[in-house]
Short mmCIF file of C-alpha atoms in Angstrom, two decimals:
data_model
loop_
_atom_site.label_atom_id
_atom_site.label_comp_id
_atom_site.label_asym_id
_atom_site.label_seq_id
_atom_site.Cartn_x
_atom_site.Cartn_y
_atom_site.Cartn_z
CA MET A 726 -7.74 15.10 2.07
CA SER A 727 -6.18 18.09 0.57
CA ASN A 728 -7.04 18.94 -3.00
CA HIS A 729 -3.46 20.09 -3.37
CA TRP A 730 -2.01 16.70 -2.68
CA ARG A 731 -4.24 14.13 -4.02
CA GLY A 732 -6.97 15.62 -5.92
CA LYS A 733 -10.25 14.77 -4.33
CA GLY A 734 -8.97 12.22 -2.02
CA ARG A 735 -9.03 8.42 -1.66
CA GLY A 736 -12.49 7.14 -2.45
CA ARG A 737 -14.00 10.55 -3.18
CA TYR A 738 -15.36 10.07 -6.59
CA GLN A 739 -18.73 9.85 -8.38
CA SER A 740 -19.65 6.77 -10.64
CA SER A 741 -21.91 9.06 -12.78
CA ARG A 742 -19.23 11.51 -13.86
CA PRO A 743 -18.83 11.28 -17.74
CA PHE A 744 -15.71 10.18 -19.53
CA TYR A 745 -14.08 12.92 -21.62
CA PRO A 746 -10.96 11.79 -23.41
CA LYS A 747 -8.49 14.48 -24.16
CA LYS A 748 -5.10 14.62 -25.66
CA THR A 749 -2.49 14.69 -22.98
CA THR A 750 0.66 16.59 -23.28
CA ASP A 751 3.59 17.15 -20.90
CA ILE A 752 3.18 20.92 -20.42
CA SER A 753 4.00 23.34 -17.71
CA SER A 754 3.18 27.07 -17.36
CA VAL A 755 5.88 27.38 -14.53
CA PRO A 756 9.00 28.77 -16.22
CA ALA A 757 12.11 26.66 -15.80
CA PRO A 758 14.94 27.83 -13.70
CA PRO A 759 17.94 29.49 -15.44
CA LEU A 760 20.82 27.20 -16.52
CA GLY A 761 24.11 27.49 -14.97
CA THR A 762 27.38 27.64 -16.74
CA LEU A 763 28.11 24.75 -18.88
CA ILE A 764 31.08 22.64 -17.57
CA GLN A 765 31.03 19.70 -20.04
CA SER A 766 28.75 17.45 -22.02
CA LEU A 767 28.72 13.76 -22.07
CA ALA A 768 27.44 11.33 -24.70
CA LYS A 769 26.88 7.58 -24.02
CA HIS A 770 29.90 6.43 -25.98
CA ASP A 771 31.93 8.65 -23.63
CA LEU A 772 31.60 6.25 -21.08
CA ASP A 773 32.46 3.03 -23.08
CA ASN A 774 36.07 2.66 -21.89
CA ASP A 775 35.39 3.48 -18.33
CA ALA A 776 32.38 1.02 -18.22
CA GLU A 777 34.75 -2.09 -18.88
CA ALA A 778 35.69 -1.83 -15.36
CA TYR A 779 32.33 -2.30 -13.91
CA LEU A 780 31.09 -5.07 -16.00
CA ASP A 781 31.26 -7.57 -13.24
CA SER A 782 29.85 -5.19 -10.52
CA ALA A 783 27.07 -3.56 -12.44
CA ARG A 784 24.27 -5.30 -10.47
CA ILE A 785 22.47 -4.61 -7.41
CA GLN A 786 23.78 -6.59 -4.33
CA ASP A 787 23.01 -6.78 -0.46
CA CYS A 788 19.84 -4.98 -0.81
CA GLU A 789 18.05 -4.22 2.42
CA LEU A 790 15.42 -1.82 3.77
CA VAL A 791 16.96 0.88 5.90
CA ALA A 792 13.95 3.14 6.71
CA SER A 793 10.49 3.97 5.69
CA TYR A 794 8.22 7.01 6.21
CA ASN A 795 4.91 8.21 5.38
CA TRP A 796 3.97 11.92 4.57
CA LEU A 797 0.69 12.68 6.43
CA ASP A 798 -1.95 14.50 4.63
CA LYS A 799 -1.73 17.83 6.47
CA SER A 800 -1.02 21.45 5.16
CA ASP A 801 2.32 21.50 7.31
CA PRO A 802 4.92 18.90 6.66
CA ALA A 803 4.47 15.97 9.02
CA MET A 804 5.75 12.32 8.86
CA ILE A 805 5.33 8.96 10.47
CA ILE A 806 8.37 6.97 10.89
CA PRO A 807 8.52 3.95 10.13
CA GLY A 808 6.06 4.10 7.41
CA ARG A 809 3.72 1.75 5.73
CA PRO A 810 2.36 1.58 2.05
CA PRO A 811 -1.26 1.30 1.61
CA ARG A 812 -2.54 -2.23 1.22
CA TRP A 813 -3.86 -3.66 -1.98
CA THR A 814 -7.68 -4.17 -1.40
CA PRO A 815 -9.29 -4.75 -4.82
CA LEU A 816 -12.84 -4.08 -5.33
CA PRO A 817 -14.95 -6.99 -6.58
CA GLY A 818 -16.49 -6.94 -10.08
CA GLU A 819 -16.19 -4.31 -12.64
CA ASN A 820 -16.10 -0.65 -11.41
CA LYS A 821 -16.35 2.67 -13.25
CA LEU A 822 -14.06 5.33 -11.88
CA PRO A 823 -13.91 9.00 -12.84
CA GLN A 824 -10.73 10.46 -14.38
CA ASP A 825 -8.04 12.16 -12.30
CA SER A 826 -8.98 15.69 -11.48
CA GLY A 827 -7.83 18.43 -9.07
CA ASP A 828 -4.07 19.37 -8.19
CA TYR A 829 -1.16 16.99 -7.99
CA PHE A 830 2.28 17.76 -7.35
CA ARG A 831 5.02 16.47 -9.76
CA ASP A 832 7.48 15.82 -6.85
CA LYS A 833 5.49 15.02 -3.66
CA ASN A 834 8.64 15.00 -1.33
CA ALA A 835 9.72 18.44 -2.75
CA ALA A 836 6.49 19.95 -2.47
CA ARG A 837 6.07 18.74 1.09
CA TYR A 838 9.34 20.42 2.19
CA PRO A 839 10.67 22.59 -0.62
CA ALA A 840 13.37 24.19 1.56
CA HIS A 841 15.58 20.99 1.65
CA LEU A 842 14.60 18.34 -1.00
CA MET A 843 16.29 15.42 0.76
CA GLU A 844 15.79 16.37 4.50
CA ALA A 845 12.98 13.85 5.09
CA THR A 846 15.01 11.09 3.59
CA VAL A 847 18.07 11.62 5.75
CA LEU A 848 15.87 12.19 8.86
CA ALA A 849 13.99 9.05 8.23
CA ALA A 850 17.29 7.11 7.81
CA LEU A 851 18.98 8.34 10.86
CA SER A 852 15.88 7.90 13.06
CA LEU A 853 15.68 4.10 12.40
CA ARG A 854 19.42 3.75 11.74
CA PRO A 855 21.36 6.07 13.75
CA ASP A 856 24.68 4.13 13.03
CA LEU A 857 24.36 5.55 9.45
CA ARG A 858 27.12 7.91 8.47
CA ALA A 859 28.17 9.81 5.42
CA ALA A 860 31.58 8.02 5.51
CA ASP A 861 29.83 4.80 4.74
CA VAL A 862 27.58 5.94 2.02
CA ASP A 863 28.79 6.98 -1.46
CA VAL A 864 25.42 7.90 -3.14
CA VAL A 865 22.01 9.22 -1.69
CA ALA A 866 19.48 9.37 -4.46
CA CYS A 867 15.83 9.47 -5.32
CA TYR A 868 14.91 6.79 -7.72
CA SER A 869 13.61 9.37 -10.15
CA SER A 870 16.89 10.94 -10.59
CA LEU A 871 18.70 7.46 -10.98
CA GLY A 872 15.94 6.41 -13.32
CA ASN A 873 16.47 9.31 -15.61
CA LEU A 874 20.38 8.32 -15.72
CA VAL A 875 19.34 4.86 -16.52
CA ARG A 876 17.22 6.17 -19.49
CA PHE A 877 20.20 8.13 -20.63
CA VAL A 878 22.55 5.15 -20.78
CA LEU A 879 19.72 3.21 -22.45
CA GLY A 880 19.30 5.76 -25.00
CA ARG A 881 15.69 6.55 -24.22
CA ASP A 882 13.99 9.84 -24.99
CA LYS A 883 13.78 11.78 -21.69
CA SER A 884 14.25 15.43 -20.62
CA PHE A 885 15.29 16.08 -17.10
CA ARG A 886 17.40 17.96 -14.55
CA ILE A 887 18.95 16.68 -11.70
CA LEU A 888 20.76 18.45 -8.88
CA VAL A 889 23.91 16.91 -7.39
CA GLN A 890 25.62 17.81 -4.11
CA ALA A 891 28.57 16.51 -2.30
CA MET A 892 28.02 16.27 1.60
CA GLY A 893 31.08 14.69 3.27
CA ASN A 894 31.63 11.45 1.55
CA SER A 895 28.18 11.00 0.32
CA VAL A 896 26.98 12.67 -3.02
CA PHE A 897 23.30 13.45 -3.22
CA PHE A 898 21.18 13.09 -6.48
CA VAL A 899 17.77 14.64 -6.44
CA ARG A 900 15.29 15.52 -9.32
CA ARG A 901 14.76 19.16 -10.09
CA GLU A 902 11.31 20.44 -11.36
CA ASN A 903 10.65 23.88 -12.43
CA SER A 904 9.56 24.51 -9.02
CA PRO A 905 9.36 22.39 -6.01
CA THR A 906 5.74 22.93 -5.86
CA GLU A 907 5.12 22.59 -9.47
CA LYS A 908 1.71 20.75 -10.24
CA ILE A 909 0.91 18.29 -13.28
CA GLU A 910 -1.01 20.21 -15.61
CA GLY A 911 -3.53 18.82 -18.15
CA ILE A 912 -3.91 15.70 -16.00
CA ARG A 913 -6.08 12.87 -17.11
CA GLY A 914 -6.25 9.05 -16.80
CA HIS A 915 -6.88 7.17 -13.72
CA GLY A 916 -3.49 7.01 -12.14
CA HIS A 917 -4.78 8.57 -8.96
CA THR A 918 -8.36 7.40 -8.67
CA PHE A 919 -7.66 3.84 -9.29
CA PRO A 920 -5.14 3.39 -6.41
CA GLU A 921 -7.42 5.69 -4.14
CA ALA A 922 -10.41 3.13 -4.75
CA TYR A 923 -8.23 -0.03 -4.75
CA THR A 924 -5.88 0.30 -1.82
CA THR A 925 -6.45 0.99 1.95
CA TRP A 926 -4.28 2.61 4.64
CA ASP A 927 -3.80 0.39 7.69
CA PRO A 928 -5.03 1.79 10.99
CA GLU A 929 -1.31 2.53 12.17
CA VAL A 930 -0.73 4.90 9.50
CA ARG A 931 -4.23 6.19 8.84
CA GLY A 932 -4.15 9.78 7.62
CA SER A 933 -1.16 9.16 5.39
CA ASP A 934 -0.86 10.72 1.91
CA THR A 935 2.17 8.86 0.49
CA SER A 936 4.67 6.20 1.56
CA HIS A 937 8.33 6.01 0.87
CA ARG A 938 11.02 3.62 1.33
CA ILE A 939 14.89 3.84 1.57
CA LEU A 940 16.81 0.88 0.43
CA LYS A 941 20.60 0.27 0.79
CA TYR A 942 22.58 -1.60 -1.52
CA ARG A 943 25.94 -1.87 -3.44
CA PHE A 944 26.10 -1.12 -7.18
CA GLY A 945 29.07 -0.75 -9.36
CA GLY A 946 31.42 -0.50 -6.46
CA LEU A 947 29.28 2.15 -4.72
CA ARG A 948 27.36 2.13 -1.54
CA MET A 949 24.11 3.66 -2.26
CA LEU A 950 20.94 4.82 -0.43
CA VAL A 951 17.91 4.88 -2.81
CA ARG A 952 14.62 6.54 -1.90
CA ALA A 953 11.46 5.49 -3.73
CA GLU A 954 7.64 5.97 -3.27
CA ALA A 955 5.73 2.66 -2.77
CA ASP A 956 2.44 2.44 -4.51
CA ALA A 957 1.05 -0.43 -2.20
CA TYR A 958 1.83 -3.74 -0.54
CA VAL A 959 0.43 -7.32 -1.06
CA ALA A 960 -0.76 -8.65 2.14
CA GLY A 961 0.50 -12.08 3.14
CA GLU A 962 -1.61 -14.97 4.18
CA GLY A 963 -1.33 -14.29 7.83
CA ASP A 964 -2.04 -10.63 7.60
CA GLU A 965 -5.50 -9.47 8.80
CA SER A 966 -7.90 -7.97 6.18
CA PRO A 967 -9.16 -4.54 7.03
CA SER A 968 -12.70 -4.90 8.37
CA LEU A 969 -15.59 -2.82 7.19
CA SER A 970 -15.93 -1.25 10.58
CA SER A 971 -12.25 -0.22 10.49
CA ARG A 972 -12.84 1.32 7.13
CA ALA A 973 -15.82 3.19 8.34
CA ALA A 974 -13.89 4.26 11.40
CA GLU A 975 -11.26 5.61 9.01
CA LYS A 976 -13.81 7.52 7.23
CA GLU A 977 -15.30 9.02 10.28
CA SER A 978 -11.96 9.78 11.92
CA ALA A 979 -11.14 13.41 12.59
CA SER A 980 -7.49 12.49 12.54
CA ALA A 981 -7.67 11.11 9.02
CA THR A 982 -8.02 13.63 6.25
CA SER A 983 -8.09 10.81 3.69
CA PRO A 984 -11.32 8.70 3.32
CA THR A 985 -11.07 5.08 3.43
CA ARG A 986 -11.21 3.00 0.21
CA ALA A 987 -13.59 0.29 0.58
CA LYS A 988 -13.21 -3.14 -0.59
CA ASP A 989 -17.00 -3.85 -0.43
CA ILE A 990 -19.14 -2.28 -3.18
CA ALA A 991 -21.91 -1.41 -0.68
CA LEU A 992 -19.71 0.40 1.47
CA LEU A 993 -18.22 2.07 -1.63
CA ASN A 994 -21.83 3.37 -2.63
CA THR A 995 -22.24 4.75 0.90
CA LEU A 996 -19.16 6.54 0.79
CA MET A 997 -19.84 7.92 -2.73
CA SER A 998 -23.21 9.02 -1.81
CA SER A 999 -22.12 10.69 1.46
CA LEU A 1000 -18.80 12.36 0.44
CA SER A 1001 -18.77 15.92 -1.01
CA PRO A 1002 -17.20 16.31 -4.48
CA THR A 1003 -14.43 18.37 -3.13
CA SER A 1004 -12.17 18.16 -0.04
CA ASN A 1005 -12.56 20.10 3.21
CA ALA A 1006 -8.94 19.71 4.11
CA SER A 1007 -6.72 22.69 4.42
CA PRO A 1008 -4.40 23.59 1.42
CA PRO A 1009 -0.72 23.75 1.88
CA SER A 1010 0.39 26.62 3.97
CA SER A 1011 1.02 29.74 1.79
CA THR A 1012 4.22 30.52 3.92
CA PRO A 1013 7.27 28.05 3.57
CA PRO A 1014 7.46 25.55 6.34
CA THR A 1015 10.28 25.95 8.74
CA LYS A 1016 10.17 22.51 10.38
CA ILE A 1017 9.04 19.04 9.89
CA SER A 1018 6.66 17.33 12.60
CA ILE A 1019 8.04 13.77 13.01
CA ASN A 1020 5.94 11.05 14.81
CA THR A 1021 8.54 8.38 15.69
CA ASN A 1022 6.33 5.96 17.52
CA PRO A 1023 7.57 2.31 17.30
CA ALA A 1024 5.27 1.29 20.06
CA THR A 1025 2.21 1.48 17.86
CA GLY A 1026 3.29 -1.61 16.09
CA VAL A 1027 4.01 -0.17 12.84
CA THR A 1028 6.17 -3.15 11.37
CA PRO A 1029 8.08 -2.92 8.27
CA VAL A 1030 6.62 -4.29 5.18
CA SER A 1031 8.80 -6.74 3.43
CA GLN A 1032 10.28 -5.80 0.19
CA SER A 1033 8.73 -8.91 -1.22
CA GLN A 1034 5.33 -7.54 -0.78
CA ILE A 1035 5.89 -4.06 -2.43
CA LEU A 1036 3.48 -3.48 -5.54
CA GLU A 1037 3.68 -1.09 -8.40
CA ILE A 1038 0.49 -0.09 -9.82
CA LYS A 1039 -0.19 1.20 -13.32
CA THR A 1040 -3.38 1.89 -15.30
CA ARG A 1041 -3.99 1.91 -19.04
CA GLY A 1042 -6.78 2.03 -21.48
CA ILE A 1043 -7.90 -1.34 -22.74
CA TRP A 1044 -6.99 -0.53 -26.35
CA LYS A 1045 -3.16 -0.61 -25.33
CA LYS A 1046 -3.30 -4.08 -23.74
CA ASP A 1047 -1.78 -5.81 -26.57
CA LYS A 1048 0.21 -2.80 -28.01
CA GLU A 1049 2.88 -2.15 -25.33
CA ASP A 1050 5.00 -3.92 -22.78
CA MET A 1051 4.44 -2.08 -19.51
CA ILE A 1052 6.92 -4.05 -17.54
CA ALA A 1053 9.66 -3.17 -20.02
CA GLU A 1054 8.46 0.53 -19.82
CA GLU A 1055 8.78 0.52 -15.96
CA MET A 1056 11.89 -1.39 -15.82
CA PRO A 1057 14.07 1.43 -14.47
CA LYS A 1058 11.97 1.81 -11.41
CA LEU A 1059 11.32 -1.84 -10.75
CA TRP A 1060 15.11 -2.53 -10.79
CA LEU A 1061 16.30 0.65 -8.84
CA ALA A 1062 13.57 0.25 -6.16
CA GLN A 1063 13.81 -3.52 -6.33
CA VAL A 1064 9.99 -3.85 -6.72
CA PRO A 1065 8.90 -7.45 -7.21
CA ASN A 1066 5.23 -7.20 -7.85
CA PHE A 1067 3.48 -5.43 -10.68
CA MET A 1068 0.06 -4.89 -12.09
CA VAL A 1069 -1.60 -3.06 -14.83
CA ALA A 1070 -5.31 -2.44 -14.45
CA TYR A 1071 -7.02 -2.01 -17.96
CA HIS A 1072 -10.19 -0.05 -18.36
CA ASP A 1073 -12.63 0.60 -21.05
CA ARG A 1074 -13.59 4.31 -20.76
CA GLY A 1075 -13.26 4.24 -17.00
CA THR A 1076 -14.77 0.95 -16.41
CA PHE A 1077 -11.96 -1.40 -14.92
CA GLU A 1078 -11.88 -5.02 -15.42
CA ALA A 1079 -12.94 -7.48 -12.71
CA ASP A 1080 -10.00 -9.72 -13.16
CA ILE A 1081 -6.96 -7.48 -12.12
CA LYS A 1082 -3.82 -9.78 -11.66
CA VAL A 1083 -0.64 -9.01 -9.75
CA GLN A 1084 2.45 -10.18 -11.52
CA ASP A 1085 5.64 -11.56 -9.85
CA VAL A 1086 8.18 -9.67 -11.91
CA LYS A 1087 11.23 -10.54 -9.89
CA LEU A 1088 12.70 -12.94 -12.20
CA ARG A 1089 12.16 -10.70 -15.20
CA VAL A 1090 13.91 -7.91 -13.26
CA ASP A 1091 16.80 -10.12 -12.48
CA ARG A 1092 16.98 -11.34 -16.12
CA TRP A 1093 16.81 -7.75 -17.57
CA GLU A 1094 19.79 -6.71 -15.13
CA LYS A 1095 21.89 -9.42 -16.64
CA MET A 1096 20.75 -8.54 -20.33
CA ALA A 1097 21.41 -4.87 -19.83
CA LYS A 1098 24.86 -5.50 -18.21
CA ARG A 1099 26.84 -3.35 -20.48
CA ASP A 1100 24.32 -0.35 -20.21
CA LEU A 1101 24.52 -0.62 -16.45
CA ALA A 1102 28.24 -0.64 -16.53
CA ALA A 1103 27.98 2.45 -18.35
CA LEU A 1104 25.59 3.70 -15.49
CA ALA A 1105 28.21 2.81 -12.88
CA ALA A 1106 30.91 4.56 -14.84
CA LEU A 1107 28.78 7.70 -15.15
CA LEU A 1108 28.14 7.78 -11.44
CA HIS A 1109 31.74 7.44 -10.64
CA ARG A 1110 32.75 10.16 -13.07
CA LEU A 1111 30.10 12.45 -11.57
CA ILE A 1112 31.05 11.79 -8.05
CA GLY A 1113 34.62 12.61 -8.94
CA LEU A 1114 33.62 15.81 -10.66
CA VAL A 1115 31.49 17.05 -7.93
CA ARG A 1116 33.97 16.31 -5.17
CA GLU A 1117 36.67 18.28 -7.18
CA ARG A 1118 34.63 21.44 -7.53
CA ALA A 1119 34.92 24.18 -4.66
CA ALA A 1120 31.21 24.57 -4.67
CA GLY A 1121 30.59 20.83 -4.19
CA SER A 1122 27.60 20.83 -6.57
CA ILE A 1123 26.69 20.37 -10.17
CA GLU A 1124 23.40 20.00 -12.21
CA LEU A 1125 22.68 17.53 -14.79
CA CYS A 1126 20.44 18.55 -17.78
CA ARG A 1127 19.26 16.67 -20.82
CA THR A 1128 16.60 17.66 -23.45
CA GLY A 1129 14.94 14.68 -25.33
CA MET A 1130 17.69 12.35 -26.99
CA GLY A 1131 20.52 14.96 -26.46
CA GLU A 1132 23.70 14.68 -24.59
CA LEU A 1133 24.10 14.89 -20.75
CA GLU A 1134 24.99 18.50 -19.95
CA VAL A 1135 27.12 19.05 -16.70
CA ARG A 1136 26.37 22.59 -15.47
CA GLU A 1137 26.83 24.79 -12.38
CA TRP A 1138 23.77 25.33 -10.35
CA GLY A 1139 21.51 27.88 -12.07
CA GLY A 1140 18.95 30.13 -10.04
CA ASP A 1141 18.01 29.89 -6.44
CA VAL A 1142 18.79 26.40 -5.17
CA GLY A 1143 18.74 25.53 -1.57
CA GLU A 1144 20.88 22.87 0.00
CA VAL A 1145 19.49 19.32 -0.21
CA VAL A 1146 19.38 19.17 3.62
CA SER A 1147 19.66 21.71 6.37
CA GLU A 1148 22.93 22.61 8.03
CA GLU A 1149 21.76 20.98 11.20
CA THR A 1150 21.02 17.62 9.48
CA LYS A 1151 24.09 17.89 7.26
CA GLY A 1152 26.08 18.23 10.53
CA ARG A 1153 24.35 15.04 12.04
CA TRP A 1154 24.99 13.10 8.73
CA VAL A 1155 28.55 13.97 8.21
CA GLY A 1156 29.28 13.81 11.97
CA GLY A 1157 27.72 10.44 12.34
CA GLY A 1158 26.46 10.98 15.68
CA VAL A 1159 23.15 9.45 17.14
CA GLN A 1160 22.26 12.73 18.50
CA ILE A 1161 23.72 16.32 18.43
CA THR A 1162 23.22 19.54 20.11
CA GLY A 1163 22.37 22.32 17.49
CA SER A 1164 19.27 24.16 16.16
CA ALA A 1165 18.18 20.84 14.72
CA ALA A 1166 16.40 21.91 11.67
CA GLY A 1167 13.31 22.73 13.64
CA VAL A 1168 12.26 19.22 14.07
CA TRP A 1169 9.94 18.81 17.10
CA LYS A 1170 7.29 16.43 18.37
CA GLU A 1171 4.22 17.07 16.60
CA GLU A 1172 1.79 19.71 18.26
CA GLU A 1173 4.55 19.90 21.09
CA ALA A 1174 5.96 23.39 21.88
CA GLN A 1175 9.64 23.89 21.39
CA PRO A 1176 11.68 22.84 24.34
CA ASP A 1177 13.90 25.18 26.01
CA ALA A 1178 17.35 23.90 25.49
CA GLY A 1179 19.30 26.83 26.80
CA ASP A 1180 21.52 27.27 23.64
CA GLY A 1181 18.68 26.63 21.15
CA GLY A 1182 19.55 23.00 20.76
CA VAL A 1183 17.41 19.82 20.93
CA GLU A 1184 17.91 16.22 20.56
CA LEU A 1185 16.63 14.80 17.17
CA ASN A 1186 15.24 11.62 18.47
CA VAL A 1187 11.64 12.38 19.25
CA GLY A 1188 9.68 9.74 21.11
CA VAL A 1189 6.21 9.20 22.02
CA ASP A 1190 3.76 10.93 24.53
CA GLY A 1191 6.05 13.71 24.92
CA GLU A 1192 9.08 11.68 26.02
CA TRP A 1193 12.53 12.45 24.60
CA GLU A 1194 14.05 9.05 23.39
CA GLY A 1195 17.54 10.11 23.13
CA ASP A 1196 18.68 6.94 25.06
CA LYS A 1197 17.05 4.49 22.98
CA ASP A 1198 18.15 2.77 19.90
CA TRP A 1199 15.59 0.66 17.89
CA THR A 1200 18.23 -0.50 15.28
CA HIS A 1201 17.89 -4.09 16.46
CA CYS A 1202 14.51 -4.10 17.46
CA SER A 1203 11.47 -5.96 16.03
CA ALA A 1204 7.73 -6.52 16.46
CA GLU A 1205 8.75 -9.49 18.83
CA CYS A 1206 10.27 -7.12 21.40
CA GLY A 1207 7.48 -4.49 20.77
CA TYR A 1208 10.41 -1.94 19.67
CA CYS A 1209 11.51 -1.71 23.22
CA GLY A 1210 14.46 0.61 22.31
CA GLY A 1211 17.11 -1.61 24.42
CA CYS A 1212 17.87 -4.67 21.99
CA ARG A 1213 21.60 -4.70 21.27
CA LYS A 1214 23.69 -7.07 19.04
#
């Protein structure tokens, strides 16, 4: 696994590593991009009057999973559609893990394809739901950008920058870091080594690095698509547990750049003794990628994981166990991403407790939504105001900036900013076609030469085994039909 993506990789750790507590600070040596011209500033109370109109609709309704995708752990951008989160496979007993080390990107999606920050999201959605059109969606957003707006209306201290761009009827919201490939500096804790040790990629998505889900729901009179990373999923009673042999095969598989995370201590020790302390995987390419390789292979049996199985994972030192409410702290994501399961793994200087419990937090999230009705109505009012503002502007774009507890600044884009999706994908999204002829954003079947399309165009629906699947539609397919591509309703 690449050092640049997940430090030393899932399972690559040494139990003898000492624990060195250090002060953590949110620092960055990467200079922030320049600010654009200030258009206006907004305070929370500026939304009070408009918010009254959304008191009844400021709740998430009709939530459904539209699509999912996994980024593969490769130096060039490559995806599996549909995706699948890693499975929660806790280790027995107490286990000592090293602190996080290595390089981790602040925004994994942006780092994978920095040219167009929401390209993967739209491609995944259109691959599995070709009927989607910009005319039917008001907001397309990453949960991080919406989460920061939630924190603004809640009055929480949070600095952020968000790019907003209109595309047809849809308005895109996406976080902006100092650089798309900015890395977390001064990293510490166990937020990466713990899930690497306690979760396992299923064979169908082996070689993955991260998993992302795209939800569709209504909120405040808006039709929304929201993308969120999924930490893991909790297997149901009928799901088979990964066998030791399958984990060993994952470790040895040449196609899997991430080692397996073993559930069994004996295998875990074998892994730790046999793995080198650093990854041999290639770092990200030094030249900007011009295409995303997509494996769209429903025949492999990659069935969607139910939203009721999604799990959010956090780690904390044992001394914080009775001093903070982690569920309350993480409520913006739990609500926006509709995550019903939550767990906090506590450790004493790197040694994690044996009894790690998964909590069902759905009722608490629902209760919070009702209690926060006025703040969420302000969020709805804010989204409506921003959508109206960006649609009125000739450039079709604005940037949202906030420092600490300050007001929300609405600015023009500052610095060098690319479109959130490529022109070709924009044409497909706005046009609403299942397939188009055009330069297709350089999206080809992985490891397949560019086809000769005469005018340079290709069909975007990439199939398996070198077949073009433009005549197939898996919208109504399921595991029962084997994703035949021919189901209709």
